[in-house]
Amino acid sequence: MTAIISVPRLASALASGDAPVLLDVRYKPGEPPGLPLYRKGHLPGAVYIDLERELAAPPAKGTGRHPLPPLDVFGAAMRRAGVTARRPVVVYDAGGMGGGWAAARCWWLLRWAGHPDVCVLDGGLAAWEAAGESVSTETPEPAPGDFVPEPGGMPTLDADEAAALARHGVLLDARAAERYRGEVEPLDPVAGHIPGAVSAPTTDNLTDAGTFRSPQALAERFEALGADPGAEVGVYCGSGVSAAQEVLALHLAGIDAALYIGSWSEWTADPRRPVATGPERG
């Protein structure tokens, strides 16, 4: 299984009886958890995962808004959903333009924690419903899984490593361009970007239909930003969620990238760290 799966391919797998574990990770910053939306309709057999409580730890002083979750919490959530190391996992969120953030966070965490076969539903629930596929209001009760997280499967960056990478490699800022430039900052105390970082909004990874652009188109996009298969690449965003979607897009383009989990919310928690503004890399 590749890092993304199309609606027809997933529908075929579900109809064949060879179904993967399905995880519903609907989430939008600043809004209530997605559980009420899940109860109104989800992919048949999907289990809801709460990003704030199960895919992140509570923020603490000096951390970003979405630190890595405690391994026992993350592992328990995955086992509750029926995740095993031997069965494929498909993760989805609401989809649409700007979508894929929450699903990619779960994809990244599972890969980081050692799961060998996990992917994201391309286009999410929006693509599923647009294709005329059915949804369910039944809450499944899967047999408990046996997945035990073993960290280290995906590269990460801390603040010092991100600063160094911005100088000698390619550090991509996955936030909206106006936040990168420092024109607006709706969530964090300081506007701007890490000096040396390159603006690379996640919206440019998607088509107008909210699905990922082709691997070739993504490779061309990232090459124009200085990121190619031979470069050392890292990504950050506001809190380590949307940047996971950029890591996924880079993966589709054949480029390995490290994720700065703390991201801008951690960077600006220390007033001694430098901040750059404006449209240019610097």
PDB file of C-alpha atoms in Angstrom:
ATOM      1  CA  MET A   1       0.000   0.000   0.000  1.00  0.00           C
ATOM      2  CA  THR A   2       1.307   3.444  -0.946  1.00  0.00           C
ATOM      3  CA  ALA A   3       1.103   6.583   1.193  1.00  0.00           C
ATOM      4  CA  ILE A   4      -2.271   7.546  -0.297  1.00  0.00           C
ATOM      5  CA  ILE A   5      -5.200   5.490  -1.530  1.00  0.00           C
ATOM      6  CA  SER A   6      -7.937   6.548  -3.937  1.00  0.00           C
ATOM      7  CA  VAL A   7     -11.659   6.273  -3.231  1.00  0.00           C
ATOM      8  CA  PRO A   8     -12.215   3.539  -5.864  1.00  0.00           C
ATOM      9  CA  ARG A   9      -9.357   1.451  -4.548  1.00  0.00           C
ATOM     10  CA  LEU A  10     -10.537   1.719  -0.952  1.00  0.00           C
ATOM     11  CA  ALA A  11     -14.147   0.992  -1.913  1.00  0.00           C
ATOM     12  CA  SER A  12     -12.959  -2.123  -3.739  1.00  0.00           C
ATOM     13  CA  ALA A  13     -10.993  -3.280  -0.701  1.00  0.00           C
ATOM     14  CA  LEU A  14     -13.988  -2.798   1.579  1.00  0.00           C
ATOM     15  CA  ALA A  15     -16.291  -4.669  -0.811  1.00  0.00           C
ATOM     16  CA  SER A  16     -13.866  -7.572  -1.093  1.00  0.00           C
ATOM     17  CA  GLY A  17     -13.926  -8.246   2.612  1.00  0.00           C
ATOM     18  CA  ASP A  18     -10.183  -7.554   2.857  1.00  0.00           C
ATOM     19  CA  ALA A  19     -10.760  -4.287   4.691  1.00  0.00           C
ATOM     20  CA  PRO A  20      -7.997  -2.227   6.287  1.00  0.00           C
ATOM     21  CA  VAL A  21      -8.418  -0.609   9.682  1.00  0.00           C
ATOM     22  CA  LEU A  22     -10.180   2.720   9.096  1.00  0.00           C
ATOM     23  CA  LEU A  23      -9.452   5.749  11.286  1.00  0.00           C
ATOM     24  CA  ASP A  24     -11.553   8.937  11.158  1.00  0.00           C
ATOM     25  CA  VAL A  25      -9.453  11.905  12.325  1.00  0.00           C
ATOM     26  CA  ARG A  26     -11.652  14.879  11.555  1.00  0.00           C
ATOM     27  CA  TYR A  27     -10.232  18.035  13.088  1.00  0.00           C
ATOM     28  CA  LYS A  28     -10.163  21.773  12.450  1.00  0.00           C
ATOM     29  CA  PRO A  29      -8.067  24.211  14.522  1.00  0.00           C
ATOM     30  CA  GLY A  30     -10.133  26.287  16.886  1.00  0.00           C
ATOM     31  CA  GLU A  31     -13.273  24.180  16.496  1.00  0.00           C
ATOM     32  CA  PRO A  32     -14.809  21.468  18.715  1.00  0.00           C
ATOM     33  CA  PRO A  33     -13.656  17.840  18.328  1.00  0.00           C
ATOM     34  CA  GLY A  34     -14.962  16.005  15.275  1.00  0.00           C
ATOM     35  CA  LEU A  35     -16.852  13.334  17.205  1.00  0.00           C
ATOM     36  CA  PRO A  36     -20.338  14.842  16.623  1.00  0.00           C
ATOM     37  CA  LEU A  37     -19.631  14.967  12.874  1.00  0.00           C
ATOM     38  CA  TYR A  38     -18.367  11.388  13.003  1.00  0.00           C
ATOM     39  CA  ARG A  39     -21.632  10.281  14.606  1.00  0.00           C
ATOM     40  CA  LYS A  40     -23.611  11.935  11.811  1.00  0.00           C
ATOM     41  CA  GLY A  41     -21.813   9.847   9.193  1.00  0.00           C
ATOM     42  CA  HIS A  42     -18.469   8.163   8.573  1.00  0.00           C
ATOM     43  CA  LEU A  43     -16.922   5.498   6.396  1.00  0.00           C
ATOM     44  CA  PRO A  44     -18.412   2.117   7.290  1.00  0.00           C
ATOM     45  CA  GLY A  45     -16.279   0.504   9.983  1.00  0.00           C
ATOM     46  CA  ALA A  46     -14.217   3.603  10.754  1.00  0.00           C
ATOM     47  CA  VAL A  47     -13.219   4.388  14.347  1.00  0.00           C
ATOM     48  CA  TYR A  48     -12.973   7.992  15.508  1.00  0.00           C
ATOM     49  CA  ILE A  49      -9.598   9.252  16.763  1.00  0.00           C
ATOM     50  CA  ASP A  50      -9.363  12.519  18.699  1.00  0.00           C
ATOM     51  CA  LEU A  51      -6.362  14.505  17.478  1.00  0.00           C
ATOM     52  CA  GLU A  52      -6.118  16.761  20.515  1.00  0.00           C
ATOM     53  CA  ARG A  53      -6.314  13.956  23.094  1.00  0.00           C
ATOM     54  CA  GLU A  54      -4.847  10.928  21.295  1.00  0.00           C
ATOM     55  CA  LEU A  55      -2.459  12.297  18.658  1.00  0.00           C
ATOM     56  CA  ALA A  56      -0.903  15.034  20.793  1.00  0.00           C
ATOM     57  CA  ALA A  57       0.093  15.723  24.369  1.00  0.00           C
ATOM     58  CA  PRO A  58      -1.250  18.750  26.235  1.00  0.00           C
ATOM     59  CA  PRO A  59       0.991  21.753  25.579  1.00  0.00           C
ATOM     60  CA  ALA A  60       3.406  22.674  28.328  1.00  0.00           C
ATOM     61  CA  LYS A  61       5.712  25.619  28.905  1.00  0.00           C
ATOM     62  CA  GLY A  62       8.228  25.880  26.090  1.00  0.00           C
ATOM     63  CA  THR A  63       6.501  23.346  23.819  1.00  0.00           C
ATOM     64  CA  GLY A  64       4.364  23.788  20.763  1.00  0.00           C
ATOM     65  CA  ARG A  65       0.580  23.477  20.744  1.00  0.00           C
ATOM     66  CA  HIS A  66       0.651  19.829  19.659  1.00  0.00           C
ATOM     67  CA  PRO A  67       3.606  17.960  21.183  1.00  0.00           C
ATOM     68  CA  LEU A  68       4.039  14.275  20.453  1.00  0.00           C
ATOM     69  CA  PRO A  69       1.526  12.195  22.414  1.00  0.00           C
ATOM     70  CA  PRO A  70       2.661   9.972  25.269  1.00  0.00           C
ATOM     71  CA  LEU A  71       3.381   6.545  23.796  1.00  0.00           C
ATOM     72  CA  ASP A  72       0.976   4.828  26.171  1.00  0.00           C
ATOM     73  CA  VAL A  73      -1.863   7.170  25.164  1.00  0.00           C
ATOM     74  CA  PHE A  74      -1.171   6.844  21.442  1.00  0.00           C
ATOM     75  CA  GLY A  75      -0.695   3.091  21.639  1.00  0.00           C
ATOM     76  CA  ALA A  76      -3.925   2.631  23.617  1.00  0.00           C
ATOM     77  CA  ALA A  77      -5.869   4.691  21.075  1.00  0.00           C
ATOM     78  CA  MET A  78      -4.535   2.639  18.185  1.00  0.00           C
ATOM     79  CA  ARG A  79      -5.240  -0.678  19.920  1.00  0.00           C
ATOM     80  CA  ARG A  80      -8.767   0.514  20.786  1.00  0.00           C
ATOM     81  CA  ALA A  81      -9.288   1.134  17.076  1.00  0.00           C
ATOM     82  CA  GLY A  82      -8.123  -2.379  16.221  1.00  0.00           C
ATOM     83  CA  VAL A  83      -4.697  -1.459  14.827  1.00  0.00           C
ATOM     84  CA  THR A  84      -2.237  -4.315  14.506  1.00  0.00           C
ATOM     85  CA  ALA A  85       1.190  -4.403  12.912  1.00  0.00           C
ATOM     86  CA  ARG A  86      -0.009  -6.938  10.348  1.00  0.00           C
ATOM     87  CA  ARG A  87      -3.099  -5.188   8.953  1.00  0.00           C
ATOM     88  CA  PRO A  88      -3.088  -2.112   6.700  1.00  0.00           C
ATOM     89  CA  VAL A  89      -4.430   1.155   8.101  1.00  0.00           C
ATOM     90  CA  VAL A  90      -6.241   3.894   6.154  1.00  0.00           C
ATOM     91  CA  VAL A  91      -6.652   7.298   7.769  1.00  0.00           C
ATOM     92  CA  TYR A  92      -8.959  10.067   6.599  1.00  0.00           C
ATOM     93  CA  ASP A  93     -10.318  13.448   7.630  1.00  0.00           C
ATOM     94  CA  ALA A  94     -12.974  15.766   6.185  1.00  0.00           C
ATOM     95  CA  GLY A  95     -10.920  16.451   3.057  1.00  0.00           C
ATOM     96  CA  GLY A  96     -11.632  19.305   0.660  1.00  0.00           C
ATOM     97  CA  MET A  97      -9.329  22.220  -0.086  1.00  0.00           C
ATOM     98  CA  GLY A  98      -6.783  22.641   2.667  1.00  0.00           C
ATOM     99  CA  GLY A  99      -7.585  19.142   3.899  1.00  0.00           C
ATOM    100  CA  GLY A 100      -5.413  16.207   4.752  1.00  0.00           C
ATOM    101  CA  TRP A 101      -3.771  17.853   7.761  1.00  0.00           C
ATOM    102  CA  ALA A 102      -5.272  15.687  10.508  1.00  0.00           C
ATOM    103  CA  ALA A 103      -5.105  12.486   8.494  1.00  0.00           C
ATOM    104  CA  ALA A 104      -1.464  13.132   7.677  1.00  0.00           C
ATOM    105  CA  ARG A 105      -0.693  13.751  11.353  1.00  0.00           C
ATOM    106  CA  CYS A 106      -2.016  10.267  12.151  1.00  0.00           C
ATOM    107  CA  TRP A 107      -0.223   8.791   9.121  1.00  0.00           C
ATOM    108  CA  TRP A 108       3.032  10.377  10.240  1.00  0.00           C
ATOM    109  CA  LEU A 109       2.649   9.235  13.855  1.00  0.00           C
ATOM    110  CA  LEU A 110       1.934   5.650  12.845  1.00  0.00           C
ATOM    111  CA  ARG A 111       4.936   5.617  10.518  1.00  0.00           C
ATOM    112  CA  TRP A 112       7.099   7.263  13.194  1.00  0.00           C
ATOM    113  CA  ALA A 113       5.892   4.647  15.675  1.00  0.00           C
ATOM    114  CA  GLY A 114       6.844   1.775  13.373  1.00  0.00           C
ATOM    115  CA  HIS A 115       3.674   0.757  11.541  1.00  0.00           C
ATOM    116  CA  PRO A 116       4.708  -0.620   8.129  1.00  0.00           C
ATOM    117  CA  ASP A 117       1.476  -0.172   6.135  1.00  0.00           C
ATOM    118  CA  VAL A 118      -0.527   3.017   6.577  1.00  0.00           C
ATOM    119  CA  CYS A 119      -1.898   5.521   4.096  1.00  0.00           C
ATOM    120  CA  VAL A 120      -4.245   8.489   3.749  1.00  0.00           C
ATOM    121  CA  LEU A 121      -7.525   8.459   1.817  1.00  0.00           C
ATOM    122  CA  ASP A 122      -6.887  10.915  -1.010  1.00  0.00           C
ATOM    123  CA  GLY A 123      -9.462  13.689  -0.764  1.00  0.00           C
ATOM    124  CA  GLY A 124     -10.853  12.415   2.528  1.00  0.00           C
ATOM    125  CA  LEU A 125     -14.536  12.115   3.339  1.00  0.00           C
ATOM    126  CA  ALA A 126     -15.400  14.833   0.807  1.00  0.00           C
ATOM    127  CA  ALA A 127     -14.020  12.703  -2.045  1.00  0.00           C
ATOM    128  CA  TRP A 128     -15.729   9.585  -0.671  1.00  0.00           C
ATOM    129  CA  GLU A 129     -19.143  11.245  -0.631  1.00  0.00           C
ATOM    130  CA  ALA A 130     -18.574  13.000  -3.978  1.00  0.00           C
ATOM    131  CA  ALA A 131     -18.051   9.559  -5.519  1.00  0.00           C
ATOM    132  CA  GLY A 132     -21.455   8.449  -4.234  1.00  0.00           C
ATOM    133  CA  GLU A 133     -20.083   6.033  -1.651  1.00  0.00           C
ATOM    134  CA  SER A 134     -22.165   5.317   1.424  1.00  0.00           C
ATOM    135  CA  VAL A 135     -21.537   6.445   4.981  1.00  0.00           C
ATOM    136  CA  SER A 136     -22.629   4.859   8.243  1.00  0.00           C
ATOM    137  CA  THR A 137     -23.859   6.141  11.601  1.00  0.00           C
ATOM    138  CA  GLU A 138     -23.065   2.884  13.395  1.00  0.00           C
ATOM    139  CA  THR A 139     -20.200   2.949  15.888  1.00  0.00           C
ATOM    140  CA  PRO A 140     -18.077  -0.167  15.348  1.00  0.00           C
ATOM    141  CA  GLU A 141     -16.550  -2.196  18.161  1.00  0.00           C
ATOM    142  CA  PRO A 142     -13.424  -3.742  16.617  1.00  0.00           C
ATOM    143  CA  ALA A 143     -11.455  -6.466  18.290  1.00  0.00           C
ATOM    144  CA  PRO A 144      -8.615  -4.847  20.233  1.00  0.00           C
ATOM    145  CA  GLY A 145      -5.394  -4.491  18.286  1.00  0.00           C
ATOM    146  CA  ASP A 146      -1.897  -5.353  19.414  1.00  0.00           C
ATOM    147  CA  PHE A 147       0.083  -2.442  17.973  1.00  0.00           C
ATOM    148  CA  VAL A 148       2.905  -1.285  20.260  1.00  0.00           C
ATOM    149  CA  PRO A 149       4.595   1.999  19.226  1.00  0.00           C
ATOM    150  CA  GLU A 150       8.323   1.833  18.597  1.00  0.00           C
ATOM    151  CA  PRO A 151       9.480   5.420  17.880  1.00  0.00           C
ATOM    152  CA  GLY A 152      12.099   6.350  15.323  1.00  0.00           C
ATOM    153  CA  GLY A 153      10.486   5.396  12.034  1.00  0.00           C
ATOM    154  CA  MET A 154      10.371   9.001  10.748  1.00  0.00           C
ATOM    155  CA  PRO A 155      12.972  11.772  11.163  1.00  0.00           C
ATOM    156  CA  THR A 156      12.293  14.709  13.449  1.00  0.00           C
ATOM    157  CA  LEU A 157      13.860  18.090  14.214  1.00  0.00           C
ATOM    158  CA  ASP A 158      14.125  20.104  17.405  1.00  0.00           C
ATOM    159  CA  ALA A 159      14.425  23.894  17.398  1.00  0.00           C
ATOM    160  CA  ASP A 160      18.218  23.977  17.131  1.00  0.00           C
ATOM    161  CA  GLU A 161      18.224  21.413  14.329  1.00  0.00           C
ATOM    162  CA  ALA A 162      15.545  23.349  12.449  1.00  0.00           C
ATOM    163  CA  ALA A 163      17.593  26.546  12.716  1.00  0.00           C
ATOM    164  CA  ALA A 164      20.690  24.765  11.444  1.00  0.00           C
ATOM    165  CA  LEU A 165      18.799  23.145   8.572  1.00  0.00           C
ATOM    166  CA  ALA A 166      17.473  26.523   7.472  1.00  0.00           C
ATOM    167  CA  ARG A 167      21.101  27.581   7.024  1.00  0.00           C
ATOM    168  CA  HIS A 168      22.614  24.553   5.298  1.00  0.00           C
ATOM    169  CA  GLY A 169      19.617  22.715   3.826  1.00  0.00           C
ATOM    170  CA  VAL A 170      15.983  23.415   3.000  1.00  0.00           C
ATOM    171  CA  LEU A 171      13.486  24.231   5.752  1.00  0.00           C
ATOM    172  CA  LEU A 172       9.949  24.581   4.381  1.00  0.00           C
ATOM    173  CA  ASP A 173       7.292  26.643   6.157  1.00  0.00           C
ATOM    174  CA  ALA A 174       3.955  24.915   5.480  1.00  0.00           C
ATOM    175  CA  ARG A 175       1.733  27.722   6.796  1.00  0.00           C
ATOM    176  CA  ALA A 176      -0.213  30.203   4.682  1.00  0.00           C
ATOM    177  CA  ALA A 177       2.057  32.675   2.900  1.00  0.00           C
ATOM    178  CA  GLU A 178       0.697  35.682   4.800  1.00  0.00           C
ATOM    179  CA  ARG A 179       1.637  34.061   8.101  1.00  0.00           C
ATOM    180  CA  TYR A 180       5.120  33.312   6.781  1.00  0.00           C
ATOM    181  CA  ARG A 181       5.521  36.945   5.734  1.00  0.00           C
ATOM    182  CA  GLY A 182       4.403  38.112   9.174  1.00  0.00           C
ATOM    183  CA  GLU A 183       1.379  40.027   7.904  1.00  0.00           C
ATOM    184  CA  VAL A 184      -1.038  38.130  10.170  1.00  0.00           C
ATOM    185  CA  GLU A 185      -0.706  35.701  13.044  1.00  0.00           C
ATOM    186  CA  PRO A 186      -4.008  34.361  14.375  1.00  0.00           C
ATOM    187  CA  LEU A 187      -2.637  31.774  16.813  1.00  0.00           C
ATOM    188  CA  ASP A 188       0.873  32.502  18.046  1.00  0.00           C
ATOM    189  CA  PRO A 189       2.313  35.487  19.942  1.00  0.00           C
ATOM    190  CA  VAL A 190       4.809  36.515  17.267  1.00  0.00           C
ATOM    191  CA  ALA A 191       4.376  36.838  13.497  1.00  0.00           C
ATOM    192  CA  GLY A 192       6.970  35.869  10.901  1.00  0.00           C
ATOM    193  CA  HIS A 193       9.089  32.820  10.157  1.00  0.00           C
ATOM    194  CA  ILE A 194      12.277  31.017  11.106  1.00  0.00           C
ATOM    195  CA  PRO A 195      15.216  32.817   9.460  1.00  0.00           C
ATOM    196  CA  GLY A 196      16.257  30.997   6.297  1.00  0.00           C
ATOM    197  CA  ALA A 197      12.995  29.092   5.906  1.00  0.00           C
ATOM    198  CA  VAL A 198      11.177  28.928   2.559  1.00  0.00           C
ATOM    199  CA  SER A 199       7.443  29.558   2.206  1.00  0.00           C
ATOM    200  CA  ALA A 200       5.627  26.429   0.967  1.00  0.00           C
ATOM    201  CA  PRO A 201       1.899  26.508   1.853  1.00  0.00           C
ATOM    202  CA  THR A 202       0.187  23.118   2.075  1.00  0.00           C
ATOM    203  CA  THR A 203      -2.680  24.290  -0.143  1.00  0.00           C
ATOM    204  CA  ASP A 204      -0.305  24.170  -3.119  1.00  0.00           C
ATOM    205  CA  ASN A 205       0.054  20.408  -2.644  1.00  0.00           C
ATOM    206  CA  LEU A 206      -3.579  19.834  -3.633  1.00  0.00           C
ATOM    207  CA  THR A 207      -5.712  20.043  -6.744  1.00  0.00           C
ATOM    208  CA  ASP A 208      -8.881  22.118  -6.897  1.00  0.00           C
ATOM    209  CA  ALA A 209     -10.757  18.928  -5.964  1.00  0.00           C
ATOM    210  CA  GLY A 210      -8.820  18.651  -2.697  1.00  0.00           C
ATOM    211  CA  THR A 211      -6.792  15.606  -3.746  1.00  0.00           C
ATOM    212  CA  PHE A 212      -3.007  15.479  -3.912  1.00  0.00           C
ATOM    213  CA  ARG A 213      -1.337  16.672  -7.088  1.00  0.00           C
ATOM    214  CA  SER A 214       0.524  14.056  -9.096  1.00  0.00           C
ATOM    215  CA  PRO A 215       3.964  12.938  -7.884  1.00  0.00           C
ATOM    216  CA  GLN A 216       5.550  14.659 -10.883  1.00  0.00           C
ATOM    217  CA  ALA A 217       3.744  17.939 -10.213  1.00  0.00           C
ATOM    218  CA  LEU A 218       4.723  17.780  -6.549  1.00  0.00           C
ATOM    219  CA  ALA A 219       8.340  17.009  -7.421  1.00  0.00           C
ATOM    220  CA  GLU A 220       8.430  20.027  -9.745  1.00  0.00           C
ATOM    221  CA  ARG A 221       6.900  22.228  -7.066  1.00  0.00           C
ATOM    222  CA  PHE A 222       9.413  21.235  -4.421  1.00  0.00           C
ATOM    223  CA  GLU A 223      12.366  21.372  -6.804  1.00  0.00           C
ATOM    224  CA  ALA A 224      11.466  24.991  -7.550  1.00  0.00           C
ATOM    225  CA  LEU A 225      11.666  25.619  -3.794  1.00  0.00           C
ATOM    226  CA  GLY A 226      15.099  24.028  -3.574  1.00  0.00           C
ATOM    227  CA  ALA A 227      13.915  20.661  -2.269  1.00  0.00           C
ATOM    228  CA  ASP A 228      14.858  17.681  -4.385  1.00  0.00           C
ATOM    229  CA  PRO A 229      15.732  14.040  -3.602  1.00  0.00           C
ATOM    230  CA  GLY A 230      19.350  14.985  -2.939  1.00  0.00           C
ATOM    231  CA  ALA A 231      18.605  17.824  -0.515  1.00  0.00           C
ATOM    232  CA  GLU A 232      18.332  17.692   3.260  1.00  0.00           C
ATOM    233  CA  VAL A 233      14.756  18.829   3.865  1.00  0.00           C
ATOM    234  CA  GLY A 234      12.712  19.710   6.926  1.00  0.00           C
ATOM    235  CA  VAL A 235       9.201  21.071   7.421  1.00  0.00           C
ATOM    236  CA  TYR A 236       7.421  23.084  10.091  1.00  0.00           C
ATOM    237  CA  CYS A 237       4.052  24.792  10.442  1.00  0.00           C
ATOM    238  CA  GLY A 238       2.214  26.354  13.369  1.00  0.00           C
ATOM    239  CA  SER A 239       2.049  23.336  15.662  1.00  0.00           C
ATOM    240  CA  GLY A 240       3.225  20.251  13.778  1.00  0.00           C
ATOM    241  CA  VAL A 241      -0.119  19.235  12.234  1.00  0.00           C
ATOM    242  CA  SER A 242      -0.300  20.779   8.749  1.00  0.00           C
ATOM    243  CA  ALA A 243       3.443  20.187   8.298  1.00  0.00           C
ATOM    244  CA  ALA A 244       2.706  16.442   8.355  1.00  0.00           C
ATOM    245  CA  GLN A 245       0.656  16.923   5.191  1.00  0.00           C
ATOM    246  CA  GLU A 246       3.701  18.570   3.600  1.00  0.00           C
ATOM    247  CA  VAL A 247       5.910  15.652   4.678  1.00  0.00           C
ATOM    248  CA  LEU A 248       3.385  13.337   3.020  1.00  0.00           C
ATOM    249  CA  ALA A 249       3.408  15.401  -0.181  1.00  0.00           C
ATOM    250  CA  LEU A 250       7.209  15.343  -0.200  1.00  0.00           C
ATOM    251  CA  HIS A 251       7.093  11.573   0.275  1.00  0.00           C
ATOM    252  CA  LEU A 252       4.819  11.265  -2.761  1.00  0.00           C
ATOM    253  CA  ALA A 253       7.386  13.312  -4.702  1.00  0.00           C
ATOM    254  CA  GLY A 254      10.164  10.918  -3.667  1.00  0.00           C
ATOM    255  CA  ILE A 255      11.716  13.280  -1.113  1.00  0.00           C
ATOM    256  CA  ASP A 256      12.411  12.367   2.504  1.00  0.00           C
ATOM    257  CA  ALA A 257      11.791  15.159   5.006  1.00  0.00           C
ATOM    258  CA  ALA A 258      12.102  15.642   8.747  1.00  0.00           C
ATOM    259  CA  LEU A 259       9.277  17.165  10.783  1.00  0.00           C
ATOM    260  CA  TYR A 260       9.859  19.918  13.344  1.00  0.00           C
ATOM    261  CA  ILE A 261       7.173  18.822  15.782  1.00  0.00           C
ATOM    262  CA  GLY A 262       7.227  21.959  17.941  1.00  0.00           C
ATOM    263  CA  SER A 263       7.045  24.220  14.886  1.00  0.00           C
ATOM    264  CA  TRP A 264       6.313  27.946  15.074  1.00  0.00           C
ATOM    265  CA  SER A 265       4.363  27.721  18.337  1.00  0.00           C
ATOM    266  CA  GLU A 266       7.416  26.226  20.056  1.00  0.00           C
ATOM    267  CA  TRP A 267       9.878  28.493  18.253  1.00  0.00           C
ATOM    268  CA  THR A 268       8.132  31.662  19.432  1.00  0.00           C
ATOM    269  CA  ALA A 269       7.759  30.366  23.004  1.00  0.00           C
ATOM    270  CA  ASP A 270      11.396  31.391  23.523  1.00  0.00           C
ATOM    271  CA  PRO A 271      11.812  35.156  22.955  1.00  0.00           C
ATOM    272  CA  ARG A 272      15.544  34.683  22.384  1.00  0.00           C
ATOM    273  CA  ARG A 273      14.952  32.901  19.080  1.00  0.00           C
ATOM    274  CA  PRO A 274      15.256  35.133  16.005  1.00  0.00           C
ATOM    275  CA  VAL A 275      12.287  35.926  13.782  1.00  0.00           C
ATOM    276  CA  ALA A 276      12.269  36.997  10.132  1.00  0.00           C
ATOM    277  CA  THR A 277       9.489  38.701   8.182  1.00  0.00           C
ATOM    278  CA  GLY A 278       8.839  39.534   4.557  1.00  0.00           C
ATOM    279  CA  PRO A 279       8.496  37.515   1.362  1.00  0.00           C
ATOM    280  CA  GLU A 280      12.106  36.515   0.838  1.00  0.00           C
ATOM    281  CA  ARG A 281      14.064  33.633   2.288  1.00  0.00           C
ATOM    282  CA  GLY A 282      16.091  35.081   5.091  1.00  0.00           C
TER     283      GLY A 282
END
